[in-house]
Coordinates of C-alpha atoms in Angstrom, one line a residue:
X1 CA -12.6 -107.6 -8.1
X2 CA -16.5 -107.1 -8.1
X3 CA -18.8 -110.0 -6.4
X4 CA -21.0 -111.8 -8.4
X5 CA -24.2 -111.9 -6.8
X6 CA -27.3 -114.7 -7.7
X7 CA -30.5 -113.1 -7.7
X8 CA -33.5 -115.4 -7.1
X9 CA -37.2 -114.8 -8.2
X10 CA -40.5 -116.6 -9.3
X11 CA -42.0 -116.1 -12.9
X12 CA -44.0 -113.3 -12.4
X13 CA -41.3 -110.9 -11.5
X14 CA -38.5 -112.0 -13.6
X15 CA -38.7 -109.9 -16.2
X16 CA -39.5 -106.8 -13.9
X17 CA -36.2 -108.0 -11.9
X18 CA -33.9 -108.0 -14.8
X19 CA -35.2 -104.7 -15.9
X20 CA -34.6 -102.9 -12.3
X21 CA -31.1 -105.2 -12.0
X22 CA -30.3 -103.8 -15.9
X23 CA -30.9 -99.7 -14.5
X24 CA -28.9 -100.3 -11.5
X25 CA -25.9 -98.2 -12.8
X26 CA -23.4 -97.9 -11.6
X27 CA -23.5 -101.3 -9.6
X28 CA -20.1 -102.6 -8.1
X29 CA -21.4 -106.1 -8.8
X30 CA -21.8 -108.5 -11.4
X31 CA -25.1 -110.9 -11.5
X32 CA -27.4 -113.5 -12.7
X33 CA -31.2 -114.1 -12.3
X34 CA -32.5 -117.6 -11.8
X35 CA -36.4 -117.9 -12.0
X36 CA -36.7 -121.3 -9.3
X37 CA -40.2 -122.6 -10.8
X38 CA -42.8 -120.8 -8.3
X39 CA -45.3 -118.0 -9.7
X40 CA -44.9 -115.6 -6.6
X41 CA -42.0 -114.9 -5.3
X42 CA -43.7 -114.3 -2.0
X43 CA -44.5 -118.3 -2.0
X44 CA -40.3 -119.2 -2.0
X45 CA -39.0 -121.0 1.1
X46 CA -35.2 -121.9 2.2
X47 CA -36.4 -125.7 1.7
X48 CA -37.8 -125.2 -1.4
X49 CA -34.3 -123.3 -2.6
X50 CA -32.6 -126.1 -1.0
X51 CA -34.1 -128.4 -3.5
X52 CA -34.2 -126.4 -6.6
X53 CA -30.7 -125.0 -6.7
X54 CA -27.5 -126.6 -6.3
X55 CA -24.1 -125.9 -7.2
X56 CA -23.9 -121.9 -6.5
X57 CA -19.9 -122.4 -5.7
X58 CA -19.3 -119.2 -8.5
X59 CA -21.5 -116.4 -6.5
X60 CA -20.2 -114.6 -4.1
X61 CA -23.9 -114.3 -2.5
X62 CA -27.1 -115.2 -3.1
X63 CA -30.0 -112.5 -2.9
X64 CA -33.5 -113.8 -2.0
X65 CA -36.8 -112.3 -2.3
X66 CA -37.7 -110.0 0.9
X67 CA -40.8 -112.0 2.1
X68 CA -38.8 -115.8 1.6
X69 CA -39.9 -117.4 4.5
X70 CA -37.3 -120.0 6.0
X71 CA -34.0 -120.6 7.9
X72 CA -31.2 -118.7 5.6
X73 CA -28.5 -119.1 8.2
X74 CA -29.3 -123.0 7.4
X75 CA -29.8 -122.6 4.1
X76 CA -26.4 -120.7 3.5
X77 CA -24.6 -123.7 5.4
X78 CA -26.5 -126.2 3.3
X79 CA -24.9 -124.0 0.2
X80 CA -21.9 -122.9 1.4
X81 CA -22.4 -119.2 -0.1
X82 CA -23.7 -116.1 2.2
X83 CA -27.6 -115.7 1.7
X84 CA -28.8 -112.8 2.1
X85 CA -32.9 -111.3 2.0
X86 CA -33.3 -108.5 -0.3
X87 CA -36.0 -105.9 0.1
X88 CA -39.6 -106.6 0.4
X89 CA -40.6 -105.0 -2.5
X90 CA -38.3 -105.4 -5.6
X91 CA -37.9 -102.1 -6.9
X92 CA -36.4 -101.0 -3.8
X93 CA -33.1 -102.9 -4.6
X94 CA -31.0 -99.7 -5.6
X95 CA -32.1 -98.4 -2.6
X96 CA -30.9 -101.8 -0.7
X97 CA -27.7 -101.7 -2.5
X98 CA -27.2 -98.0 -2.0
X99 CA -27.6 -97.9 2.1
X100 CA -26.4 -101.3 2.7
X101 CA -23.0 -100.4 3.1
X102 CA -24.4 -97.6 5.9
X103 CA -25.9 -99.1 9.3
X104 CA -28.0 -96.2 11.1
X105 CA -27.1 -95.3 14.7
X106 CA -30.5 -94.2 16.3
X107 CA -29.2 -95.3 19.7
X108 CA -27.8 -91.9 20.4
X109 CA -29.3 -88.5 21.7
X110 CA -28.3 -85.7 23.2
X111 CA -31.9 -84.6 25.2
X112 CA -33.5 -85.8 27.9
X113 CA -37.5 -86.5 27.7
X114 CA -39.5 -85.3 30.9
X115 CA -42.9 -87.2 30.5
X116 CA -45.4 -86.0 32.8
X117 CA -48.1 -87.4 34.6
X118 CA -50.2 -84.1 34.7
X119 CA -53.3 -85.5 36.5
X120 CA -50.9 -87.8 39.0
X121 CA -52.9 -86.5 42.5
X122 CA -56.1 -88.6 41.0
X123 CA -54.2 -91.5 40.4
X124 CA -53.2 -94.3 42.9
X125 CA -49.6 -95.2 43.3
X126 CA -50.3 -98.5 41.0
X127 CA -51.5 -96.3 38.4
X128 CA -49.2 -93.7 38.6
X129 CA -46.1 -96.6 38.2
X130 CA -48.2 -98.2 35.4
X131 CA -48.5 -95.4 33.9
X132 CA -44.4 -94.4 34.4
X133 CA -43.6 -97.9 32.8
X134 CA -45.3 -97.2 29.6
X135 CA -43.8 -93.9 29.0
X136 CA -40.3 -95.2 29.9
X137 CA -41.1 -98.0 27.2
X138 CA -41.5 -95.0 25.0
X139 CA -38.3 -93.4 25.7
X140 CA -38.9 -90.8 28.7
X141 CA -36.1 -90.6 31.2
X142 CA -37.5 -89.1 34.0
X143 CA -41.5 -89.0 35.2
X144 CA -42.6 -85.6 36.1
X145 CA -45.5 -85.7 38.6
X146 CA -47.9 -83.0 38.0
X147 CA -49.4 -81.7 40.8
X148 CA -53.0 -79.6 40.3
X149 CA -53.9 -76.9 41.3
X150 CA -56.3 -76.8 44.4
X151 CA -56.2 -80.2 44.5
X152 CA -54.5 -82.1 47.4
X153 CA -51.5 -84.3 46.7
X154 CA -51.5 -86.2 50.0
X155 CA -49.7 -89.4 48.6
X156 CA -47.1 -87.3 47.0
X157 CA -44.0 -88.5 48.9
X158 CA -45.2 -91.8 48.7
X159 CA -45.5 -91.9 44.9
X160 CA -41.9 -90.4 44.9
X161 CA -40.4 -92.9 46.7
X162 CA -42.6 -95.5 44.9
X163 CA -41.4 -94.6 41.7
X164 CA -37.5 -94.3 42.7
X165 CA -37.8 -97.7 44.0
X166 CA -39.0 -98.8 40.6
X167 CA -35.5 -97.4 39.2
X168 CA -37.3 -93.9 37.8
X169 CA -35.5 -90.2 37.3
X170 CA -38.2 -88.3 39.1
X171 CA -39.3 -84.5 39.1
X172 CA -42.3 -82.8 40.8
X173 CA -43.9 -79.8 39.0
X174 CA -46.3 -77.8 41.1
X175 CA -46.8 -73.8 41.6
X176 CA -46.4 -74.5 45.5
X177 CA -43.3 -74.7 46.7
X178 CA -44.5 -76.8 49.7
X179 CA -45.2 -79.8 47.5
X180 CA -41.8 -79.4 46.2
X181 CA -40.0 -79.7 49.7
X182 CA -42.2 -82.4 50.2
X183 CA -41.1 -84.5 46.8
X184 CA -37.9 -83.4 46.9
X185 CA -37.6 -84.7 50.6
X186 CA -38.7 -88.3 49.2
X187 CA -36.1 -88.1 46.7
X188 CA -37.2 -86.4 43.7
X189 CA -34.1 -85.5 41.3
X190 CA -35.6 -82.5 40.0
X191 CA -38.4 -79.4 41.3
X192 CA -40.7 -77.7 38.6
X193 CA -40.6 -74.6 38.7
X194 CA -38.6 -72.4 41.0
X195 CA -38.4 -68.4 40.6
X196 CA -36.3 -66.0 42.2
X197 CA -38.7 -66.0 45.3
X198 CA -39.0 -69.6 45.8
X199 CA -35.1 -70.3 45.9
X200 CA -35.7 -70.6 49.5
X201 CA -36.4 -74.7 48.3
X202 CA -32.8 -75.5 47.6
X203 CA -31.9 -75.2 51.4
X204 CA -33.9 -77.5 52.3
X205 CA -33.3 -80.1 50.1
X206 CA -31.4 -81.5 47.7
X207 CA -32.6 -81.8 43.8
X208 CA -32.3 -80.1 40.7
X209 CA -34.6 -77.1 40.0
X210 CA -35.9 -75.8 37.2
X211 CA -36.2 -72.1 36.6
X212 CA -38.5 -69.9 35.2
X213 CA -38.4 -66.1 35.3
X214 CA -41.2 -63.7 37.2
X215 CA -43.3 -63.8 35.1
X216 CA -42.8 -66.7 33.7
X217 CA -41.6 -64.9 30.4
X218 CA -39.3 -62.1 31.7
X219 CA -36.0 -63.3 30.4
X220 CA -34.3 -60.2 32.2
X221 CA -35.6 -62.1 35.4
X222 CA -34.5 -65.5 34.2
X223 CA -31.3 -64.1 33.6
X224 CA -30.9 -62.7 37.3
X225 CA -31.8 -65.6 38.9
X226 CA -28.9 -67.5 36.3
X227 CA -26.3 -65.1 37.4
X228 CA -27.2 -65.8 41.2
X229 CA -26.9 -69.7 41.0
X230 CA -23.9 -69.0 38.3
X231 CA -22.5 -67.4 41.6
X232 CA -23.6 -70.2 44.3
X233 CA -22.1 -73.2 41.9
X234 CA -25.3 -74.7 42.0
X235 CA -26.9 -77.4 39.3
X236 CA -30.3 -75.7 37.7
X237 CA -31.8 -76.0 34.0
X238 CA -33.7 -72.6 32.7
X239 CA -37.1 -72.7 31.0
X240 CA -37.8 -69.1 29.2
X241 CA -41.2 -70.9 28.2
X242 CA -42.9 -71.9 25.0
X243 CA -45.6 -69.8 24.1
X244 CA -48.7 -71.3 21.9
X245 CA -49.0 -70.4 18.6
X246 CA -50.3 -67.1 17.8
X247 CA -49.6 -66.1 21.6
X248 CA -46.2 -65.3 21.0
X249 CA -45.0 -68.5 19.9
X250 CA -42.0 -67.0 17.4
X251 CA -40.8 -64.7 20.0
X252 CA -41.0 -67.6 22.8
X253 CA -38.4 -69.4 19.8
X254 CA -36.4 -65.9 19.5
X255 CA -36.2 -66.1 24.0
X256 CA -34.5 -69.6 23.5
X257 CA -32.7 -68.6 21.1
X258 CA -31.6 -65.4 22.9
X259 CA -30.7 -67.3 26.0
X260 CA -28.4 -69.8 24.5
X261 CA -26.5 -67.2 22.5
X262 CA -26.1 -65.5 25.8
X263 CA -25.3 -68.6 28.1
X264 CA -24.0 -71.5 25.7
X265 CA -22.9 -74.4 28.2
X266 CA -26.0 -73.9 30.6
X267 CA -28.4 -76.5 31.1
X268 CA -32.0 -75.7 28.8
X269 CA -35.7 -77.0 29.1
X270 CA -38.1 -76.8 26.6
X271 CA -41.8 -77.6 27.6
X272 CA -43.8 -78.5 24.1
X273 CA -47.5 -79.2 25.4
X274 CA -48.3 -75.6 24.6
X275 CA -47.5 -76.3 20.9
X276 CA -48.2 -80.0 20.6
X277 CA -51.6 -79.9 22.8
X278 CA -53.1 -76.4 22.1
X279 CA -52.6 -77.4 18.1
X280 CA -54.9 -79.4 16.7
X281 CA -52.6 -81.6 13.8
X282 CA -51.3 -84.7 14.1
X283 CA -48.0 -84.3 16.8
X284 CA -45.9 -86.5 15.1
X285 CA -44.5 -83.2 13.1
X286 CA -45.3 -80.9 15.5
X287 CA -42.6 -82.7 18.0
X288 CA -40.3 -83.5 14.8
X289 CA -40.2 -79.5 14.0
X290 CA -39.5 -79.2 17.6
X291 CA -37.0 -81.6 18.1
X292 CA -35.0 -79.7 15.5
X293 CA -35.2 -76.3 17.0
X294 CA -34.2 -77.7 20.0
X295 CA -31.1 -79.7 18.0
X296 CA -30.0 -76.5 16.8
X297 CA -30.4 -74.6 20.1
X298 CA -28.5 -77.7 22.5
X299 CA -31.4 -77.7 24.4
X300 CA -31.0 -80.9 26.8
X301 CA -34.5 -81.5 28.0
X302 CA -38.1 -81.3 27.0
X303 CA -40.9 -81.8 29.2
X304 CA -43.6 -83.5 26.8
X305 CA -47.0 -84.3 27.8
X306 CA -50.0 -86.5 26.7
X307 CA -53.4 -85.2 27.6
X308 CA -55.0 -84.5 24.6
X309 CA -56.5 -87.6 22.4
X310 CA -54.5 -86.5 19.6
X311 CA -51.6 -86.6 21.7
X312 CA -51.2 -90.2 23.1
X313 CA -48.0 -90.7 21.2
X314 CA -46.4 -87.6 21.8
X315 CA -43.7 -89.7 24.1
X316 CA -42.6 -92.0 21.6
X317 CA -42.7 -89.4 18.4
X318 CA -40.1 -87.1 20.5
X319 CA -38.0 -90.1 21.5
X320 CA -37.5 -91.1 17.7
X321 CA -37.0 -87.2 16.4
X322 CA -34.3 -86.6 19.0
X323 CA -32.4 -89.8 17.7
X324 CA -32.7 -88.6 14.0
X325 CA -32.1 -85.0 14.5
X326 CA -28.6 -86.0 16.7
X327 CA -27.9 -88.6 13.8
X328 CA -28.8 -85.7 11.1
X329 CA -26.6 -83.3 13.2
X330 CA -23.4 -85.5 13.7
X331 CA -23.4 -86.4 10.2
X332 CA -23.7 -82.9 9.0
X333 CA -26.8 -84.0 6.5
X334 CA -30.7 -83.2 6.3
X335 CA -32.8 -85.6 8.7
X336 CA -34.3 -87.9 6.1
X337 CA -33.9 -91.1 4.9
X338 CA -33.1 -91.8 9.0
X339 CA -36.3 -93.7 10.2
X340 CA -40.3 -93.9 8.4
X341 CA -41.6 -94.2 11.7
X342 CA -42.8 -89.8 12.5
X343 CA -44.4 -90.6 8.8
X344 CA -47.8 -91.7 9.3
X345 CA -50.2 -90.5 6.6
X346 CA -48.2 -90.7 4.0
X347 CA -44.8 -92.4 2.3
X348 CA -41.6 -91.9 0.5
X349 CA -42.2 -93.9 -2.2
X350 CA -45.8 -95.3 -2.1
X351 CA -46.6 -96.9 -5.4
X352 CA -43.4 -98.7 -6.3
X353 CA -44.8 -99.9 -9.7
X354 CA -46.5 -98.3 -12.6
X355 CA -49.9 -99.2 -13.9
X356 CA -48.1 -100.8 -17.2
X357 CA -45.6 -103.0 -15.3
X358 CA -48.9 -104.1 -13.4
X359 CA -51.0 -104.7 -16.6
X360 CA -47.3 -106.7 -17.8
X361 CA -47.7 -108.7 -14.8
X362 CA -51.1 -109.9 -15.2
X363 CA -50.4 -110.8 -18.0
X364 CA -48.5 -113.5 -17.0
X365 CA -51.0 -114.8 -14.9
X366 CA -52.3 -118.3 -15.4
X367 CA -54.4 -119.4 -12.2
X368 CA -57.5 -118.1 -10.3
X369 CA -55.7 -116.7 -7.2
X370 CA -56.5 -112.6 -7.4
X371 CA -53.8 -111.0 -7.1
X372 CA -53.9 -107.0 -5.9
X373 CA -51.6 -104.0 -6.4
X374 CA -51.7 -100.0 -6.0
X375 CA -50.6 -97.3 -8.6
X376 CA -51.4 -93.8 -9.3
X377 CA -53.9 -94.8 -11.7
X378 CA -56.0 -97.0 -9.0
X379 CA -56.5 -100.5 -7.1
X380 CA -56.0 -103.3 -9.4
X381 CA -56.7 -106.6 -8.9
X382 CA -56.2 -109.5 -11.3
X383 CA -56.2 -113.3 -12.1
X384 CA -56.3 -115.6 -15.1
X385 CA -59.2 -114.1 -15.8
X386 CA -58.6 -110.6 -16.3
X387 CA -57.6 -107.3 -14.8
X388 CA -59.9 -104.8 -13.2
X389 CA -58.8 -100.8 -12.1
X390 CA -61.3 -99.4 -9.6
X391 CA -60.7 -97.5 -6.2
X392 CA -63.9 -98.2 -4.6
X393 CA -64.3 -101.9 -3.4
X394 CA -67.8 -102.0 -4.0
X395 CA -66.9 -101.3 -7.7
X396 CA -64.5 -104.5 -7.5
X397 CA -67.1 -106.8 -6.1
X398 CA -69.0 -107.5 -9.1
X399 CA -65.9 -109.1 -11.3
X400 CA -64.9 -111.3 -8.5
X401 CA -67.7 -114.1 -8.5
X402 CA -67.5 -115.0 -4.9
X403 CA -71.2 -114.7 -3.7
X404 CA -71.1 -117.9 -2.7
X405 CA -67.8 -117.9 -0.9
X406 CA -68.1 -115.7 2.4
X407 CA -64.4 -116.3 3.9
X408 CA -63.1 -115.4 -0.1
X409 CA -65.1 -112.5 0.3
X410 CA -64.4 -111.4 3.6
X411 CA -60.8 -111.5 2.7
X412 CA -61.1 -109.9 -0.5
X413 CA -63.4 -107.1 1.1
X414 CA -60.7 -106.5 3.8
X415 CA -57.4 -106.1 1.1
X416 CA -59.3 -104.3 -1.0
X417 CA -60.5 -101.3 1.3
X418 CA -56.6 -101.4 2.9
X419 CA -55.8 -101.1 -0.8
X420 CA -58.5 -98.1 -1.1
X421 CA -56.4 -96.6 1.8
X422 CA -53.4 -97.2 0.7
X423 CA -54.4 -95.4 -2.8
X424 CA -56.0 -92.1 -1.0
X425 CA -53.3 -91.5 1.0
X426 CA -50.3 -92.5 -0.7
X427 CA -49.0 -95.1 1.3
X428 CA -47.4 -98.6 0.4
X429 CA -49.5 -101.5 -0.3
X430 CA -48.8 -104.9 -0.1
X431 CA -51.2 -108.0 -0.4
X432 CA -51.8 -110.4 3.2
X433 CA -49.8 -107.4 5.4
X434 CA -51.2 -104.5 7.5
X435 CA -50.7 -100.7 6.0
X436 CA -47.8 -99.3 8.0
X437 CA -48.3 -96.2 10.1
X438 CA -45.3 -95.2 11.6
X439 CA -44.9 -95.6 15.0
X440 CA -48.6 -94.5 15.6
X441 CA -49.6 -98.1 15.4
X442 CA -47.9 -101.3 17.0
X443 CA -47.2 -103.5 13.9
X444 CA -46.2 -107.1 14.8
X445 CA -43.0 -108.2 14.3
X446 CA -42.7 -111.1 11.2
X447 CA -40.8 -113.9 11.9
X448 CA -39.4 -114.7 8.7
X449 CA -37.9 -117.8 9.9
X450 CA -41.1 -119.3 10.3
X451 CA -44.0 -119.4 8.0
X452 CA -47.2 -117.4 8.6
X453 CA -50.6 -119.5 10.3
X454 CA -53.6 -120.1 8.1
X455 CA -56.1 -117.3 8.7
X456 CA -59.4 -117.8 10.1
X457 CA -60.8 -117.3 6.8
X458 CA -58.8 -120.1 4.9
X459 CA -60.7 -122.7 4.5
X460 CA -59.6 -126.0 6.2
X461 CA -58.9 -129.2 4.5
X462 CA -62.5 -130.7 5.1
X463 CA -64.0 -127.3 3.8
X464 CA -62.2 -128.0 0.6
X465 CA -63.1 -131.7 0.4
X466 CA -66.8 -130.5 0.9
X467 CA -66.3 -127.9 -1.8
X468 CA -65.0 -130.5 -4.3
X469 CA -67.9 -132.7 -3.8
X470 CA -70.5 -130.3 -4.5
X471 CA -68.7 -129.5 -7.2
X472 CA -68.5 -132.6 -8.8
X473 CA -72.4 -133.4 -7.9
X474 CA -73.2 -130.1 -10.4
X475 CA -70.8 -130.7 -12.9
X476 CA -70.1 -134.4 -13.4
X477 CA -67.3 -133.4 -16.3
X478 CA -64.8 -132.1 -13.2
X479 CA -65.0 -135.3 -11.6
X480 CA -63.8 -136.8 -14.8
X481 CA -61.1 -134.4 -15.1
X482 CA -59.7 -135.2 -11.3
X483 CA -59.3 -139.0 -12.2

């Protein structure tokens, strides 16, 4: 037996409702709408349902607008049915319906993230554990302590035993294999790199190496030194290196490639600064491309780095792509539809309504309040009034007859250009909320439980009793009207 599910809205998106609700074939769910008596949906609260609406004993569930502010743990008590908050924007119900049944796992992943530290010898200990702290927030497991060339090290140890105090995975990466005795002395779990020559190391302590070939690119000499620690039964992870692009990038992939096909249950390390910071495009991509390859390939460990500008997120962006590509992987699909957060610039399904639908809902508008929305077409905003299409703001400004209202105008100014944005770069839009940007930008977390402050703009309640006054002294007739 199908549920029957009780669909609430405010008057200006009823009929828009009913017409998504009616093209929701097939649904496994039977419905009703019920339009509660506010103009914006946005403006319902759980009180203000708990007022309006009482005997809902027939639905199975009732479905509330995704930006209802309110308690709807207590407001399901209060009605004895489940309530449940739909999506934010309505058009994305089919989508709702169609994935609610599936709960993403993102919490698994089968590769490790080395984030290095590459300029750790200038750094204090206090910065260098500050520093460990923030990429371990954004998902690296161990903190690889890049060492410089010519440049003494002299609280290396230290550091190391700092940081393995503070509950870190640690490696040391230097080309001088006395810096590695001395980190891996102080506890370090893992030495970048070792070759063939430098195996001398593992005797005198005890940590994981990582192993490159002489030169660095020779897989013939990776392979050797393989086959020798094969031999000894000891732990290592190979590095065949990853070349920038157009200095042998494809056949660095075709060397990875090569050396899995050739050793399958070994250990593999893939270092992606050469792509992500000798390229200048925005690294979300690059390390989502990456993270796939290295999906593909079993590849167990990256080493990722943030030096460049362009690269300060490079952490985080590998952490999320190695969740999606495992989740893409064990369920045998494409890796979309996972997460929006490696999508920055640009969205899925930016403009959820058509410049009709938006002209329909003005329409129905009967009070001052603009109202603002993004389509193909442009940046529309509306009242009672009448509707305007521009994509400039400044070409807004003249229909909105707030010259004498600064904070109106602030706040107008300020949607408007995120709308502008929003429009140029095909993103969602949506009035009183920051653009998203993926995980490139911290977005605060809304409480929906509670309702939002007034913004420094608003005006307060003596502003307002000011504003009526002067009102009144220029236009006698609106004092009438008040009595």
């Amino acid at each position: 037996m199908s549920q029957h599910y009780l669909f609430l809205t405010g008057k200006l998106a009823e009929k828009s409702l009913h017409k998504v609700l009616a093209g929701m074939e097939p649904r496994d769910f039977s419905y009703e709408v019920m339009q509660i008596g506010v103009s914006v949906a946005a403006l319902m609260t759980t009180d203000l349902i708990a007022r309006r609406i009482k005997d809902v004993a027939k639905f199975d569930k009732i479905i509330l607008p995704g930006r209802c502010r309110g308690d709807i743990e207590e407001l399901a008590l209060q009605l004895n049915t489940p309530v449940e908050r739909g999506p934010e924007e309505l058009k994305d119900l089919p989508q709702h319906f169609g994935h609610a049944a599936k709960k993403t796992d993102l919490s698994r992943y089968a590769t490790d993230i080395f984030g290095e530290i590459v300029d750790a010898p200038n750094m204090t200990v206090e910065q260098i554990i500050a520093t460990a702290e923030r990429y371990r927030q954004d998902g690296a497991n161990v903190i690889d302590l890049g060492c410089l060339p010519n440049t003494p090290f002299a609280h290396l140890a230290e550091t190391v035993q700092a940081l393995k105090a503070a509950g870190f995975k640690v490696s040391v990466d230097s080309l001088l294999p006395e810096d590695l005795v001395t980190g891996g002395r102080a506890g370090a779990d893992f030495l970048l790199s070792l070759q063939r020559h430098s195996l001398w190391v593992l005797e005198k302590v005890d940590a994981t190496p990582i192993i490159i070939g002489t030169p660095p690119t020779s897989l013939r000499s990776l392979y050797r030194t393989i086959e020798l620690l094969l031999k000894e039964g000891v732990r290592f992870i190979a590095d065949p290196i990853l070349d920038p692009i157009n200095f042998n990038f494809t056949e660095s992939i075709v060397r990875y490639r090569n050396l899995r096909n050739r050793y399958p249950d070994i250990e593999i390390m893939m270092g992606v600064g050469n792509l992500t910071e000798l390229t200048h495009v925005d690294s979300a991509g690059t390390n989502t491309l990456l993270m796939g390859i290295i999906s593909e390939l079993g590849i167990q460990h990256i080493l990722a780095t943030e030096v460049s500008e362009h690269c300060r997120k490079s952490i985080k962006e590998a952490d999320l792509a190695r969740r999606i590509m495992y989740a893409s992987s064990a369920d045998s699909i494409p890796p979309k539809g996972y997460h929006n957060g490696l999508m920055a610039l640009h969205e899925r399904k930016p403009f959820p309504y058509t410049e009709q639908e938006i002209r329909e809902f003005a329409e129905d508008v009967r009070d001052p309040n603009f109202r603002i929305q993004v389509c193909e077409a442009g940046v529309f905003i509306y009242n009672r009034d009448g509707i305007w299409n521009a994509t400039d703001p400044f070409d807004h400004y003249p229909n909105l007859n707030v010259f004498a209202d600064g904070g109106h105008a602030f706040y107008l100014g300020v949607e408007l250009a995120r709308a502008q944005i929003a429009w140029q770069l095909g993103k969602r839009y949506e009035q009183d909320e920051e653009l998203a940007w993926g995980i490139a930008v911290e977005r605060a977390s809304q409480d929906l439980a509670n309702f939002k402050q007034e913004g420094s703009t608003m005006p307060t309640r003596e502003d307002r009793k000011k504003r009526r006054k002067n009102k009144a002294k220029k236009d006698p007739k609106l004092d009438a009207r008040r009595c």
